[in-house]
Amino acid sequence: MARTKALLWALPPILGALAALLLEGASAQQDPLIDPLRYREACPDYLAYSKRGHPPRSEGDLHLPFQRPSPHCRTFTSSHVEKVIEDMSEKMLDKDLARIFENAFPNTLDTTVRWHVDGKERPKKAIHPDKGVWDGAQSFIVTGDINAEWLRDSTNQLAQYQILAKKDPAISNLILGAINTQVEFVIKFPYCNAFQPPAPSRLQPVGNGQTDAVHPNYEPGFVFECKYELDSLAHFLSLGNQYWAHTKNKAFLTSRWYKAIDTVLEVIAQQSKGTFEKNGKYVQNEYRFQRQTNTGTETLGLSGVGNPLANDTGLVRSAFRPSDDATILGFFIPANAFIAVELERTADMLKEIGGKATLAETLQDLSDRIREGIWEHGVVTHKKYGKVFAYEVDGYGGQILMDDANLPSLLALPLLGFLDNREETYQNTRKMILEKSGNPYYLQGREFHGIGGPHIGLEYAWPMSLLVQAMTSDDDDEIMDNLMLVRNASRLGLVHESINVKFLVDYTRPWFAWANSVFAQTIINIAQRKPHLLFGEGEQAYVFE
């Protein structure tokens, strides 16, 4: 073996490391003669890796592949995460579901942590002239097959680990870093949704192939895409609120975080204005977006402003949906519900901490105003379903009745914390959006069904919608029917963005960390609420914390 190793190190670095990896497998981790940096050079591109199945196969009927990269190629590790995977793999009766969980639960850690510093060492030179910028722990979490960070995606990608943050210092520091990094994104360009690697990471920015005309202007080296989505700001608040709820750790409550909160409030104030003043005078919106495209959902009409919105509704405009598609009517109800909840949770946190009573009161009042606006303008009467939530409204009486798979959605309102899943208006809305006669984007075919959206097309439903349906249901049969549909459509052992309702093998995005995270969250949800569905009759809920 010693002679073999000597020959390997005589090869070019990439070939030598790859050969060593193939020869020695997992046992190489403990071998001091193996240089982990040379292993990293040999790691395959995960996008290409995810398109093929790898052994060992699951013991279930589908024989699903193992899709985790080699331990040397993983971007972040946690012993607590590995313990959860081990426990759940053993306890879950359906070994194909267990295999998807084994692949999906750690997928964000395994593949998307492009940069993380723990904040314990200060840089030798100032990174930025402003005090506190890029100080402390930092984490840059990409969406998967696109090397950029979405505020929405990264918050959702980390959500399944929040439950472990109190007892796992490594996870706690990673999430703390993610909050601190999002703080800098929000302060710098609060209207933008997706961001380039931070300068101190020394990672190269990537282009999105578009030339967009956006106001306010942004820096392409800092921003990947600048679509204003209200839910992005709600997700920023949610990341910190989840962390506080699970850890009670105040480390993220820095002067920079408070500045980011002020920035969020400024955007909300600007986007709460109507298109016209009370005297009828037109008011140019602060945010405008135009893209040269032949796809209508990729740009805003009326010179980048979008359709007119009424004054004094209590609602907040969102130029784009969480699918990154343009809104038709700018008062997007799911995002308004989400921001209302997160503003209130932030207010409650500040009240608990003390010392920020005025800010807490401001946040609570704003939350109350938005909630009132949703119930006044966002609830309409449908001739078949009764009182339901509209997807989008304009405050003039215009309404869009539909739902989209991307989160936040109308289906997800209970998950957001906006209401109980037994609330009458929600139940009416649920009936409407889960059948074709009520929701144009409820898509059905001979092999798959679920909610889709305009982002992919009219034949592709999103597994994410079925997972949300399972998490918002109390019916055992409905939960398992949806979970099994996703299982049967995940033949590569990972959860895809969308599935052709006619052909399960026709899908988009083999590697989509957000969808994998939602699957993991669904299994965690069921393991706590309905353990018998996963572990067998009489089994107790799995304790994560």
Coordinates of C-alpha atoms in Angstrom, one line a residue:
M1 CA 0.0 0.0 0.0
A2 CA 2.8 2.4 0.8
R3 CA 4.3 1.9 -2.7
T4 CA 0.8 2.5 -4.2
K5 CA 0.5 5.8 -2.3
A6 CA 3.9 6.9 -3.5
L7 CA 2.8 6.2 -7.1
L8 CA -0.4 8.1 -6.6
W9 CA 1.3 11.2 -5.3
A10 CA 3.5 11.1 -8.4
L11 CA 0.4 11.7 -10.6
P12 CA -0.9 15.2 -11.3
P13 CA -2.7 16.5 -8.2
I14 CA -6.3 16.0 -9.5
L15 CA -5.7 12.5 -10.9
G16 CA -3.7 11.4 -7.9
A17 CA -6.3 12.5 -5.4
L18 CA -9.1 10.9 -7.4
A19 CA -7.3 7.6 -7.7
A20 CA -6.6 7.6 -4.0
L21 CA -10.3 8.3 -3.3
L22 CA -11.4 5.4 -5.6
L23 CA -8.8 3.0 -4.0
E24 CA -9.3 3.8 -0.4
G25 CA -12.9 5.1 -0.1
A26 CA -14.1 6.2 3.3
S27 CA -11.1 4.7 5.2
A28 CA -8.9 7.4 3.7
Q29 CA -10.4 10.0 6.0
Q30 CA -8.2 8.7 8.9
D31 CA -5.1 8.3 6.8
P32 CA -2.6 11.1 7.7
L33 CA -0.9 10.6 4.3
I34 CA -4.0 11.8 2.4
D35 CA -4.2 15.5 1.9
P36 CA -7.8 16.7 2.1
L37 CA -7.2 19.6 -0.1
R38 CA -6.1 17.3 -2.9
Y39 CA -9.3 15.3 -2.4
R40 CA -11.3 18.5 -2.7
E41 CA -9.6 19.2 -6.1
A42 CA -10.9 15.8 -7.3
C43 CA -14.5 16.3 -6.2
P44 CA -17.0 16.0 -9.0
D45 CA -19.3 18.8 -9.9
Y46 CA -22.4 18.0 -7.8
L47 CA -24.8 19.1 -10.6
A48 CA -23.4 16.4 -12.8
Y49 CA -23.1 14.0 -9.9
S50 CA -26.8 14.4 -9.0
K51 CA -27.9 13.4 -12.4
R52 CA -26.7 9.8 -11.9
G53 CA -27.6 7.2 -9.3
H54 CA -24.9 6.0 -7.0
P55 CA -24.6 2.9 -4.8
P56 CA -25.5 1.6 -2.3
R57 CA -29.2 1.3 -3.3
S58 CA -32.0 1.5 -0.7
E59 CA -33.7 -1.7 0.5
G60 CA -37.1 -0.4 -0.6
D61 CA -39.1 -1.4 -3.7
L62 CA -37.6 1.6 -5.6
H63 CA -34.0 0.8 -4.8
L64 CA -33.2 4.5 -4.6
P65 CA -29.5 5.6 -4.9
F66 CA -27.3 7.2 -2.3
Q67 CA -26.6 10.7 -3.5
R68 CA -24.4 12.3 -0.8
P69 CA -21.0 13.4 -1.9
S70 CA -17.9 11.8 -0.4
P71 CA -17.2 13.1 3.1
H72 CA -14.1 14.9 1.7
C73 CA -16.3 16.8 -0.7
R74 CA -19.0 18.0 1.7
T75 CA -19.1 21.7 2.3
F76 CA -20.1 21.5 6.0
T77 CA -20.5 18.7 8.5
S78 CA -22.4 18.2 11.8
S79 CA -22.3 15.2 14.0
H80 CA -25.8 15.9 15.2
V81 CA -27.2 15.9 11.7
E82 CA -25.5 12.6 11.1
K83 CA -27.1 11.2 14.3
V84 CA -30.5 12.3 13.1
I85 CA -29.9 10.6 9.7
E86 CA -28.8 7.4 11.5
D87 CA -31.8 7.4 13.8
M88 CA -34.4 8.2 11.2
S89 CA -33.0 5.6 8.7
E90 CA -33.3 2.9 11.3
K91 CA -36.8 3.9 12.5
M92 CA -38.6 4.7 9.2
L93 CA -40.4 1.7 7.9
D94 CA -40.4 2.8 4.3
K95 CA -36.8 2.5 3.3
D96 CA -37.2 4.5 0.1
L97 CA -38.6 7.4 2.1
A98 CA -35.7 6.9 4.5
R99 CA -33.2 7.1 1.7
I100 CA -34.6 10.3 0.3
F101 CA -34.4 11.8 3.8
E102 CA -30.9 10.5 4.1
N103 CA -30.0 12.4 0.9
A104 CA -32.2 15.4 1.3
F105 CA -31.9 16.4 5.0
P106 CA -28.1 17.1 4.8
N107 CA -28.2 18.3 1.2
T108 CA -27.7 22.0 2.1
L109 CA -24.8 21.2 4.3
D110 CA -23.3 18.7 1.9
T111 CA -23.4 20.9 -1.2
T112 CA -24.3 24.6 -0.8
V113 CA -22.2 26.2 2.0
R114 CA -19.8 28.0 -0.3
W115 CA -18.2 30.1 2.4
H116 CA -18.3 30.1 6.2
V117 CA -16.1 31.7 8.8
D118 CA -16.9 31.3 12.5
G119 CA -16.0 34.9 13.4
K120 CA -13.5 33.9 16.1
E121 CA -10.5 35.4 14.2
R122 CA -10.6 39.0 13.1
P123 CA -9.1 39.7 9.7
K124 CA -5.6 41.3 9.6
K125 CA -6.8 44.1 7.4
A126 CA -10.1 45.9 7.5
I127 CA -12.5 44.4 5.0
H128 CA -14.7 47.5 4.9
P129 CA -14.3 51.0 6.2
D130 CA -17.7 51.0 7.9
K131 CA -17.6 49.7 11.5
G132 CA -19.0 46.2 11.9
V133 CA -19.4 45.3 8.2
W134 CA -18.6 41.5 7.6
D135 CA -17.6 41.2 11.3
G136 CA -18.4 38.0 13.2
A137 CA -19.6 34.7 11.7
Q138 CA -20.5 34.7 8.0
S139 CA -22.1 32.1 5.8
F140 CA -22.8 32.2 2.1
I141 CA -25.5 29.6 1.1
V142 CA -26.1 29.0 -2.6
T143 CA -29.4 27.7 -3.9
G144 CA -27.8 24.6 -5.5
D145 CA -27.2 24.5 -9.2
I146 CA -27.0 28.4 -9.4
N147 CA -24.0 29.8 -7.6
A148 CA -25.8 32.6 -5.9
E149 CA -27.7 33.1 -2.6
W150 CA -31.4 33.9 -2.6
L151 CA -32.7 35.3 0.7
R152 CA -35.7 33.1 0.5
D153 CA -34.0 29.9 -0.5
S154 CA -31.2 30.1 2.0
T155 CA -33.6 30.7 4.9
N156 CA -35.7 27.7 3.8
Q157 CA -32.6 25.6 3.2
L158 CA -31.4 26.1 6.8
A159 CA -34.8 25.8 8.4
Q160 CA -34.6 22.1 9.1
Y161 CA -31.4 22.6 11.1
Q162 CA -32.8 25.3 13.4
I163 CA -34.2 22.6 15.6
L164 CA -30.6 21.4 16.3
A165 CA -29.0 24.8 16.8
K166 CA -29.3 24.9 20.6
K167 CA -27.3 21.7 21.1
D168 CA -25.0 21.8 18.1
P169 CA -22.5 24.7 18.3
A170 CA -21.4 24.2 14.7
I171 CA -25.0 24.5 13.3
S172 CA -25.6 27.4 15.6
N173 CA -22.6 29.2 14.2
L174 CA -23.5 28.4 10.6
I175 CA -27.0 29.9 11.1
L176 CA -25.6 32.9 13.0
G177 CA -23.3 33.5 10.0
A178 CA -26.2 33.2 7.6
I179 CA -28.1 35.9 9.5
N180 CA -25.0 38.2 9.5
T181 CA -24.5 37.7 5.8
Q182 CA -28.1 38.4 5.0
V183 CA -27.9 41.6 7.1
E184 CA -25.2 43.0 4.8
F185 CA -27.2 42.0 1.7
V186 CA -30.4 43.7 3.0
I187 CA -28.6 46.9 4.1
K188 CA -26.8 47.3 0.8
F189 CA -29.6 46.5 -1.7
P190 CA -32.9 45.8 0.1
Y191 CA -34.9 45.6 -3.2
C192 CA -32.8 42.6 -4.5
N193 CA -33.6 39.0 -4.1
A194 CA -30.3 37.1 -5.0
F195 CA -26.7 37.9 -4.2
Q196 CA -23.2 37.2 -5.3
P197 CA -20.5 35.8 -3.0
P198 CA -19.3 38.4 -0.5
A199 CA -16.0 40.1 -1.3
P200 CA -14.2 38.7 1.8
S201 CA -15.0 35.2 0.6
R202 CA -12.7 35.7 -2.4
L203 CA -15.1 33.7 -4.5
Q204 CA -15.8 34.9 -8.0
P205 CA -19.2 36.5 -8.9
V206 CA -21.2 34.9 -11.7
G207 CA -23.4 36.5 -14.3
N208 CA -27.1 35.8 -14.8
G209 CA -27.0 36.5 -18.6
Q210 CA -29.4 39.4 -18.3
T211 CA -29.2 43.2 -18.7
D212 CA -31.9 44.6 -16.4
A213 CA -32.9 48.3 -16.0
V214 CA -33.5 48.6 -12.3
H215 CA -34.2 51.5 -10.0
P216 CA -32.6 51.8 -7.4
N217 CA -29.4 50.9 -9.1
Y218 CA -27.3 48.0 -7.9
E219 CA -23.8 46.6 -8.3
P220 CA -23.6 43.5 -10.4
G221 CA -20.6 42.3 -8.5
F222 CA -22.7 42.3 -5.3
V223 CA -26.1 41.4 -6.6
F224 CA -27.0 38.4 -8.8
E225 CA -30.5 39.5 -9.5
C226 CA -32.6 42.4 -8.3
K227 CA -36.2 41.4 -8.4
Y228 CA -38.1 43.0 -5.5
E229 CA -40.0 40.3 -3.6
L230 CA -41.6 41.2 -0.3
D231 CA -41.2 37.6 0.8
S232 CA -37.4 38.0 0.6
L233 CA -37.5 40.6 3.4
A234 CA -40.0 38.4 5.4
H235 CA -37.5 35.5 5.0
F236 CA -34.7 37.6 6.4
L237 CA -36.8 38.3 9.5
S238 CA -37.8 34.7 9.7
L239 CA -34.2 33.4 9.7
G240 CA -33.4 35.5 12.8
N241 CA -36.8 34.8 14.5
Q242 CA -36.3 31.0 14.1
Y243 CA -32.8 31.2 15.5
W244 CA -34.0 33.1 18.5
A245 CA -37.0 30.8 19.1
H246 CA -34.7 27.7 19.2
T247 CA -31.6 29.1 20.9
K248 CA -32.4 32.4 22.7
N249 CA -29.0 33.5 21.5
K250 CA -28.7 37.3 21.1
A251 CA -25.4 37.2 19.2
F252 CA -27.1 38.3 15.9
L253 CA -28.6 41.4 17.5
T254 CA -25.8 43.7 16.4
S255 CA -25.9 47.4 15.3
R256 CA -25.9 46.1 11.7
W257 CA -28.9 43.9 12.3
Y258 CA -30.8 46.9 13.7
K259 CA -29.8 48.9 10.7
A260 CA -31.2 46.1 8.5
I261 CA -34.5 46.3 10.4
D262 CA -34.6 50.0 9.7
T263 CA -33.9 49.3 6.1
V264 CA -36.8 46.8 5.9
L265 CA -39.1 49.4 7.4
E266 CA -38.1 52.0 4.9
V267 CA -38.9 49.6 2.0
I268 CA -42.3 48.7 3.5
A269 CA -43.1 52.4 3.9
Q270 CA -42.2 53.1 0.3
Q271 CA -44.1 50.0 -1.0
S272 CA -47.2 50.7 1.0
K273 CA -48.1 53.7 -1.2
G274 CA -50.6 53.6 -3.9
T275 CA -50.0 54.6 -7.5
F276 CA -52.0 57.8 -7.2
E277 CA -52.4 60.3 -4.5
K278 CA -55.9 61.1 -3.2
N279 CA -56.1 64.1 -5.6
G280 CA -55.4 61.7 -8.5
K281 CA -51.8 62.8 -9.0
Y282 CA -49.5 60.0 -10.3
V283 CA -46.6 59.0 -8.0
Q284 CA -43.7 57.2 -9.5
N285 CA -42.8 54.1 -7.5
E286 CA -39.4 53.9 -5.9
Y287 CA -38.8 50.5 -7.4
R288 CA -38.8 49.9 -11.2
F289 CA -37.7 46.8 -13.2
Q290 CA -37.5 46.1 -16.9
R291 CA -35.8 43.2 -18.7
Q292 CA -35.4 42.6 -22.4
T293 CA -37.3 39.4 -22.7
N294 CA -40.1 37.6 -24.6
T295 CA -41.4 36.1 -21.4
G296 CA -44.0 38.3 -19.8
T297 CA -43.5 36.9 -16.3
E298 CA -39.8 38.1 -16.4
T299 CA -40.5 41.9 -16.4
L300 CA -43.0 44.5 -15.2
G301 CA -45.3 46.5 -17.5
L302 CA -46.0 50.2 -17.6
S303 CA -42.3 51.1 -17.9
G304 CA -41.3 48.8 -15.1
V305 CA -43.8 49.9 -12.5
G306 CA -46.5 47.3 -12.9
N307 CA -50.3 47.6 -12.7
P308 CA -51.9 50.5 -10.6
L309 CA -52.6 49.9 -6.9
A310 CA -55.0 51.7 -4.6
N311 CA -54.0 53.9 -1.7
D312 CA -54.6 53.2 2.1
T313 CA -55.2 49.5 1.9
G314 CA -52.7 48.6 4.6
L315 CA -51.1 46.2 2.2
V316 CA -47.5 46.2 0.9
R317 CA -46.6 45.9 -2.8
S318 CA -44.5 43.0 -4.1
A319 CA -43.2 43.4 -7.7
F320 CA -42.4 39.7 -8.0
R321 CA -43.6 36.4 -6.5
P322 CA -41.4 33.9 -4.7
S323 CA -41.2 32.0 -8.0
D324 CA -39.3 35.1 -9.3
D325 CA -42.3 35.7 -11.7
A326 CA -43.8 39.1 -11.9
T327 CA -47.0 39.8 -10.0
I328 CA -50.1 40.7 -12.0
L329 CA -51.7 42.7 -9.2
G330 CA -49.0 43.9 -6.8
F331 CA -50.6 43.2 -3.5
F332 CA -49.4 39.6 -3.2
I333 CA -51.4 38.2 -0.3
P334 CA -49.1 35.3 0.8
A335 CA -46.1 37.6 1.2
N336 CA -48.2 40.1 3.1
A337 CA -49.4 37.4 5.4
F338 CA -45.8 36.2 5.9
I339 CA -44.3 39.7 6.6
A340 CA -47.2 40.4 9.0
V341 CA -46.3 37.3 11.0
E342 CA -42.6 37.9 11.0
L343 CA -42.9 41.5 12.0
E344 CA -45.0 40.4 15.0
R345 CA -42.5 37.7 15.9
T346 CA -39.7 40.2 15.7
A347 CA -41.6 42.6 17.9
D348 CA -42.2 39.8 20.5
M349 CA -38.5 39.0 20.5
L350 CA -37.6 42.6 21.2
K351 CA -40.2 42.8 24.0
E352 CA -38.7 39.7 25.5
I353 CA -35.1 41.1 25.3
G354 CA -36.1 44.6 26.5
G355 CA -34.7 48.0 25.7
K356 CA -36.3 48.5 22.3
A357 CA -39.9 49.2 23.2
T358 CA -40.4 51.9 20.6
L359 CA -39.2 49.7 17.8
A360 CA -41.2 46.7 19.0
E361 CA -44.3 48.9 19.1
T362 CA -43.6 50.1 15.5
L363 CA -43.2 46.5 14.3
Q364 CA -46.4 45.3 16.0
D365 CA -48.5 48.2 14.7
L366 CA -47.2 47.5 11.2
S367 CA -48.1 43.9 11.5
D368 CA -51.6 44.7 12.7
R369 CA -52.1 47.1 9.8
I370 CA -51.1 44.5 7.2
R371 CA -53.3 41.8 8.8
E372 CA -56.3 44.2 8.7
G373 CA -55.5 44.9 5.0
I374 CA -55.4 41.2 4.2
W375 CA -58.8 40.5 5.8
E376 CA -60.4 43.6 4.2
H377 CA -59.0 43.5 0.7
G378 CA -57.5 40.0 0.3
V379 CA -60.7 38.0 1.2
V380 CA -63.3 37.7 -1.6
T381 CA -66.5 35.8 -2.1
H382 CA -66.3 33.0 -4.6
K383 CA -69.6 31.7 -6.1
K384 CA -68.6 28.1 -5.5
Y385 CA -66.3 28.1 -2.5
G386 CA -67.6 31.0 -0.4
K387 CA -65.1 33.4 1.3
V388 CA -61.6 32.7 0.1
F389 CA -58.2 34.4 0.1
A390 CA -57.2 35.9 -3.3
Y391 CA -53.7 35.3 -4.5
E392 CA -53.2 38.9 -5.6
V393 CA -55.4 42.0 -5.4
D394 CA -55.0 45.7 -6.3
G395 CA -57.2 47.4 -3.7
Y396 CA -59.6 48.6 -6.4
G397 CA -61.6 45.3 -6.4
G398 CA -59.3 43.5 -8.9
Q399 CA -58.4 40.0 -7.8
I400 CA -56.4 37.0 -9.0
L401 CA -57.7 33.6 -7.8
M402 CA -55.0 30.9 -8.0
D403 CA -52.1 29.5 -6.1
D404 CA -48.5 28.8 -7.0
A405 CA -46.3 26.0 -5.6
N406 CA -43.5 28.4 -4.4
L407 CA -43.4 29.5 -0.8
P408 CA -45.0 31.5 0.6
S409 CA -48.3 30.4 -0.9
L410 CA -52.0 30.4 0.1
L411 CA -51.7 26.7 0.8
A412 CA -48.9 27.4 3.3
L413 CA -50.7 30.1 5.3
P414 CA -50.9 27.8 8.4
L415 CA -47.1 27.0 8.1
L416 CA -46.3 30.7 8.0
G417 CA -48.2 31.1 11.3
F418 CA -50.8 33.4 9.9
L419 CA -53.8 31.2 10.9
D420 CA -54.9 27.8 12.1
N421 CA -55.4 25.2 9.4
R422 CA -59.0 24.7 10.6
E423 CA -59.9 28.4 10.0
E424 CA -63.0 28.5 7.7
T425 CA -61.7 31.0 5.1
Y426 CA -58.5 28.9 4.8
Q427 CA -60.4 25.7 4.4
N428 CA -62.5 27.2 1.7
T429 CA -59.4 28.5 0.0
R430 CA -57.7 25.1 0.3
K431 CA -60.6 23.4 -1.4
M432 CA -60.4 25.9 -4.2
I433 CA -56.7 25.7 -4.9
L434 CA -56.5 21.9 -4.7
E435 CA -58.7 21.3 -7.6
K436 CA -58.6 22.2 -11.3
S437 CA -62.0 24.0 -11.3
G438 CA -60.7 26.4 -8.7
N439 CA -57.0 26.9 -9.5
P440 CA -55.7 27.1 -13.0
Y441 CA -52.3 25.9 -11.8
Y442 CA -53.6 22.7 -10.2
L443 CA -52.1 20.3 -12.8
Q444 CA -53.2 16.7 -13.3
G445 CA -51.8 13.9 -15.5
R446 CA -51.7 10.1 -15.6
E447 CA -48.5 9.9 -13.4
F448 CA -48.4 13.0 -11.2
H449 CA -50.5 15.9 -9.9
G450 CA -50.2 19.0 -7.7
I451 CA -49.9 22.7 -7.9
G452 CA -47.4 24.2 -10.4
G453 CA -47.2 27.7 -11.7
P454 CA -46.3 29.8 -14.7
H455 CA -42.6 29.6 -14.0
I456 CA -42.1 26.2 -15.6
G457 CA -45.3 25.7 -17.6
L458 CA -48.7 24.1 -17.7
E459 CA -47.6 20.4 -17.5
Y460 CA -45.2 20.5 -14.6
A461 CA -46.4 20.2 -11.0
W462 CA -44.0 20.9 -8.1
P463 CA -43.4 18.3 -5.4
M464 CA -43.0 21.2 -3.0
S465 CA -46.8 21.8 -3.2
L466 CA -47.5 18.2 -2.2
L467 CA -45.2 18.4 0.7
V468 CA -46.9 21.6 1.9
Q469 CA -50.2 20.0 1.4
A470 CA -49.1 17.1 3.7
M471 CA -47.7 19.5 6.4
T472 CA -51.0 21.5 6.5
S473 CA -53.2 18.4 6.7
D474 CA -54.5 16.5 9.7
D475 CA -55.8 13.6 7.6
D476 CA -53.5 10.5 7.6
D477 CA -54.5 9.3 4.2
E478 CA -54.0 12.8 2.6
I479 CA -50.6 13.1 4.2
M480 CA -49.4 9.7 3.0
D481 CA -50.9 10.0 -0.4
N482 CA -48.9 13.2 -1.1
L483 CA -45.8 11.9 0.5
M484 CA -45.9 8.7 -1.6
L485 CA -46.4 10.7 -4.8
V486 CA -43.2 12.6 -4.0
R487 CA -41.4 9.4 -3.1
N488 CA -42.4 7.8 -6.4
A489 CA -41.3 10.8 -8.4
S490 CA -37.9 11.0 -6.8
R491 CA -36.2 8.2 -8.7
L492 CA -32.7 9.8 -8.3
G493 CA -33.1 9.9 -4.5
L494 CA -33.4 13.7 -4.5
V495 CA -36.5 16.0 -4.8
H496 CA -36.8 17.9 -8.1
E497 CA -38.2 21.4 -8.8
S498 CA -41.1 20.1 -10.9
I499 CA -42.4 16.9 -12.5
N500 CA -44.2 16.4 -15.8
V501 CA -47.6 15.2 -14.8
K502 CA -47.6 12.8 -17.8
F503 CA -44.1 11.3 -17.4
L504 CA -42.3 11.0 -14.0
V505 CA -38.9 10.8 -15.6
D506 CA -39.3 14.3 -17.1
Y507 CA -38.4 16.8 -14.5
T508 CA -36.6 20.1 -13.9
R509 CA -33.5 20.6 -11.8
P510 CA -31.9 17.4 -10.5
W511 CA -30.3 19.4 -7.7
F512 CA -32.5 21.9 -6.0
A513 CA -31.6 22.4 -2.3
W514 CA -34.8 24.2 -1.4
A515 CA -37.0 21.3 -2.5
N516 CA -34.8 18.8 -0.6
S517 CA -35.1 21.0 2.5
V518 CA -38.9 21.1 2.3
F519 CA -38.9 17.3 2.0
A520 CA -36.7 17.0 5.1
Q521 CA -39.0 19.5 6.9
T522 CA -42.0 17.4 6.0
I523 CA -40.5 14.3 7.4
I524 CA -39.6 16.1 10.6
N525 CA -43.1 17.6 10.8
I526 CA -44.7 14.1 10.4
A527 CA -42.2 12.5 12.8
Q528 CA -43.4 15.0 15.5
R529 CA -47.1 15.2 14.7
K530 CA -47.9 11.8 13.2
P531 CA -45.0 9.4 14.1
H532 CA -47.1 6.3 13.5
L533 CA -47.2 7.1 9.8
L534 CA -43.4 6.8 9.5
F535 CA -42.4 4.5 12.4
G536 CA -45.5 2.2 12.9
E537 CA -48.4 2.1 15.3
G538 CA -47.7 3.0 18.9
E539 CA -44.3 4.6 18.1
Q540 CA -43.5 7.9 19.9
A541 CA -42.6 11.2 18.3
Y542 CA -38.9 11.6 17.5
V543 CA -37.2 14.2 19.7
F544 CA -34.9 16.5 17.7
E545 CA -34.1 19.1 20.3

